[in-house]
Short mmCIF file of C-alpha atoms in Angstrom, two decimals:
data_model
loop_
_atom_site.label_atom_id
_atom_site.label_comp_id
_atom_site.label_asym_id
_atom_site.label_seq_id
_atom_site.Cartn_x
_atom_site.Cartn_y
_atom_site.Cartn_z
CA UNK C 1 -48.94 47.42 50.61
CA UNK C 2 -48.59 46.58 46.89
CA UNK C 3 -45.61 44.33 47.68
CA UNK C 4 -47.60 42.44 50.35
CA UNK C 5 -50.59 42.07 48.01
CA UNK C 6 -48.32 40.78 45.23
CA UNK C 7 -46.64 38.31 47.63
CA UNK C 8 -50.03 37.03 48.79
CA UNK C 9 -51.26 36.63 45.19
CA UNK C 10 -48.07 34.76 44.20
CA UNK C 11 -48.35 32.46 47.23
CA UNK C 12 -52.03 31.77 46.45
CA UNK C 13 -51.12 30.84 42.88
CA UNK C 14 -48.40 28.42 44.07
CA UNK C 15 -50.74 26.77 46.60
CA UNK C 16 -53.51 26.44 43.99
CA UNK C 17 -51.10 24.90 41.45
CA UNK C 18 -49.76 22.45 44.06
CA UNK C 19 -53.30 21.29 44.90
CA UNK C 20 -54.50 21.01 41.29
CA UNK C 21 -55.29 17.55 40.01
CA UNK C 22 -56.94 15.79 37.10
CA UNK C 23 -60.63 14.99 37.42
CA UNK C 24 -60.74 11.45 38.75
CA UNK C 25 -64.40 10.95 39.63
CA UNK C 26 -65.11 9.94 36.05
CA UNK C 27 -66.13 6.98 33.97
CA UNK C 28 -68.56 4.09 34.22
CA UNK C 29 -70.61 3.04 37.22
CA UNK C 30 -70.97 -0.56 35.96
CA UNK C 31 -68.31 -3.22 35.25
CA UNK C 32 -70.35 -5.04 32.58
CA UNK C 33 -70.41 -4.55 28.81
CA UNK C 34 -68.11 -2.13 27.00
CA UNK C 35 -64.44 -1.93 27.94
CA UNK C 36 -61.24 -0.65 26.35
CA UNK C 37 -59.39 -3.70 25.00
CA UNK C 38 -55.92 -2.38 24.12
CA UNK C 39 -53.72 0.71 23.81
CA UNK C 40 -50.33 0.62 22.08
CA UNK C 41 -48.09 3.69 21.86
CA UNK C 42 -44.40 3.45 20.92
CA UNK C 43 -42.47 6.37 22.36
CA UNK C 44 -38.89 7.46 21.73
CA UNK C 45 -37.48 4.91 24.23
CA UNK C 46 -40.42 3.81 26.45
CA UNK C 47 -43.77 2.42 25.32
CA UNK C 48 -47.34 1.98 26.54
CA UNK C 49 -48.70 -1.51 25.96
CA UNK C 50 -52.02 -1.98 27.75
CA UNK C 51 -54.51 -4.83 27.56
CA UNK C 52 -57.87 -4.42 29.26
CA UNK C 53 -59.99 -7.20 30.70
CA UNK C 54 -63.68 -8.01 30.77
CA UNK C 55 -65.42 -7.20 32.94
CA UNK C 56 -63.85 -3.78 33.37
CA UNK C 57 -63.70 -1.60 36.46
CA UNK C 58 -65.88 1.24 37.64
CA UNK C 59 -64.56 4.77 37.51
CA UNK C 60 -61.07 5.69 36.37
CA UNK C 61 -58.50 2.95 35.76
CA UNK C 62 -55.15 4.39 36.85
CA UNK C 63 -52.41 3.03 34.60
CA UNK C 64 -50.13 6.04 35.11
CA UNK C 65 -47.29 3.65 35.99
CA UNK C 66 -47.21 2.98 32.21
CA UNK C 67 -45.24 5.69 30.44
CA UNK C 68 -44.36 6.67 26.88
CA UNK C 69 -41.77 9.36 26.23
CA UNK C 70 -42.60 11.68 23.34
CA UNK C 71 -40.61 14.49 21.74
CA UNK C 72 -42.01 17.87 20.65
CA UNK C 73 -42.42 18.18 16.88
CA UNK C 74 -42.30 14.41 16.31
CA UNK C 75 -45.12 12.35 14.79
CA UNK C 76 -46.40 9.22 16.58
CA UNK C 77 -49.14 6.64 16.06
CA UNK C 78 -51.33 5.23 18.80
CA UNK C 79 -53.39 2.07 18.24
CA UNK C 80 -56.57 1.72 20.29
CA UNK C 81 -58.83 -1.32 20.31
CA UNK C 82 -62.32 -0.30 21.43
CA UNK C 83 -64.33 -3.31 22.64
CA UNK C 84 -67.70 -4.42 23.97
CA UNK C 85 -66.81 -7.51 26.02
CA UNK C 86 -68.43 -9.70 23.37
CA UNK C 87 -71.59 -7.62 22.92
CA UNK C 88 -72.69 -5.45 20.03
CA UNK C 89 -73.26 -1.98 21.45
CA UNK C 90 -72.80 1.42 19.85
CA UNK C 91 -69.88 3.38 21.27
CA UNK C 92 -68.00 6.64 21.18
CA UNK C 93 -64.38 7.06 22.22
CA UNK C 94 -61.75 9.78 22.54
CA UNK C 95 -58.03 10.07 23.32
CA UNK C 96 -56.54 13.23 24.86
CA UNK C 97 -52.98 14.25 25.78
CA UNK C 98 -52.68 17.19 28.19
CA UNK C 99 -50.00 18.94 26.12
CA UNK C 100 -50.00 22.18 28.11
CA UNK C 101 -49.82 20.39 31.49
CA UNK C 102 -52.69 22.38 33.03
CA UNK C 103 -54.42 19.20 34.32
CA UNK C 104 -57.40 19.78 32.02
CA UNK C 105 -58.15 17.88 28.81
CA UNK C 106 -59.20 20.51 26.26
CA UNK C 107 -60.86 20.03 22.88
CA UNK C 108 -57.59 21.10 21.21
CA UNK C 109 -55.80 18.19 22.94
CA UNK C 110 -57.91 15.42 21.37
CA UNK C 111 -55.66 13.18 19.28
CA UNK C 112 -58.36 10.77 18.10
CA UNK C 113 -62.06 9.94 18.26
CA UNK C 114 -64.32 7.12 17.17
CA UNK C 115 -68.05 6.52 16.89
CA UNK C 116 -69.20 3.09 15.77
CA UNK C 117 -72.11 0.68 15.79
CA UNK C 118 -70.78 -2.18 17.88
CA UNK C 119 -68.36 -5.03 18.32
CA UNK C 120 -64.59 -4.59 18.45
CA UNK C 121 -63.10 -1.66 16.55
CA UNK C 122 -59.33 -1.09 16.18
CA UNK C 123 -58.26 2.43 15.23
CA UNK C 124 -54.86 3.98 14.56
CA UNK C 125 -54.42 7.69 15.23
CA UNK C 126 -51.40 9.64 13.97
CA UNK C 127 -50.54 12.84 15.83
CA UNK C 128 -47.66 15.28 16.19
CA UNK C 129 -46.62 16.56 19.61
CA UNK C 130 -46.81 20.37 19.49
CA UNK C 131 -43.41 22.07 19.54
CA UNK C 132 -44.63 24.27 22.40
CA UNK C 133 -45.87 21.34 24.55
CA UNK C 134 -45.00 21.65 28.25
CA UNK C 135 -41.95 19.57 29.12
CA UNK C 136 -42.15 16.90 31.82
CA UNK C 137 -44.80 14.41 32.92
CA UNK C 138 -48.39 14.84 31.82
CA UNK C 139 -51.35 12.52 31.21
CA UNK C 140 -53.06 10.77 28.36
CA UNK C 141 -56.70 9.81 28.88
CA UNK C 142 -58.51 7.19 26.78
CA UNK C 143 -62.29 7.15 27.26
CA UNK C 144 -64.93 4.88 25.80
CA UNK C 145 -68.64 5.39 26.41
CA UNK C 146 -71.27 2.85 25.44
CA UNK C 147 -74.22 4.60 23.81
CA UNK C 148 -72.33 7.90 23.95
CA UNK C 149 -71.91 10.50 21.24
CA UNK C 150 -69.07 12.81 20.32
CA UNK C 151 -67.70 14.99 21.71
CA UNK C 152 -67.15 13.15 24.99
CA UNK C 153 -66.64 14.95 28.29
CA UNK C 154 -63.23 13.81 29.63
CA UNK C 155 -64.56 14.33 33.18
CA UNK C 156 -67.95 12.74 32.55
CA UNK C 157 -69.68 9.89 34.35
CA UNK C 158 -71.97 7.32 32.74
CA UNK C 159 -73.16 3.70 33.08
CA UNK C 160 -71.02 1.58 30.72
CA UNK C 161 -67.58 1.97 29.19
CA UNK C 162 -64.10 2.69 30.45
CA UNK C 163 -61.62 5.47 31.23
CA UNK C 164 -57.89 4.76 31.48
CA UNK C 165 -55.12 7.26 32.28
CA UNK C 166 -51.46 6.84 31.29
CA UNK C 167 -48.34 8.98 31.83
CA UNK C 168 -46.74 10.82 28.93
CA UNK C 169 -43.26 12.28 29.38
CA UNK C 170 -42.49 15.11 26.93
#
């Protein structure tokens, strides 16, 4: 009986892991105003070079076809240009990398934040990939929320801003 119970529990865990996914019903409900303008991340051999457009899109912008390869224990710099599509609105922004690969962006996985009064704001964030980071593909999420305050909810919804996901290969 114990063996059958253990087999059932193991199978349930495998099925749950196979069906797990990142929260994707996130981000802005409007395409006007604030939008992420640029993300630049130079990896070991592959880079992310993203340029956003105004107006933006509603919900999550899936740019997971863009990939940067990062190595555990190595320091990197990501440049993010937070924008307002020509307006002057207060904003908050955050960048996460799901280092442990559990499909959840935790507070400990934030690599940079910003809170500013308006206009375009370019920030550089230096971070080191943890030596115990899960190997393989994972995600980086960059979120900007007009009128928001820190900390941001990586699975939150709101009226104006942007959320863009990229692939990180560790």
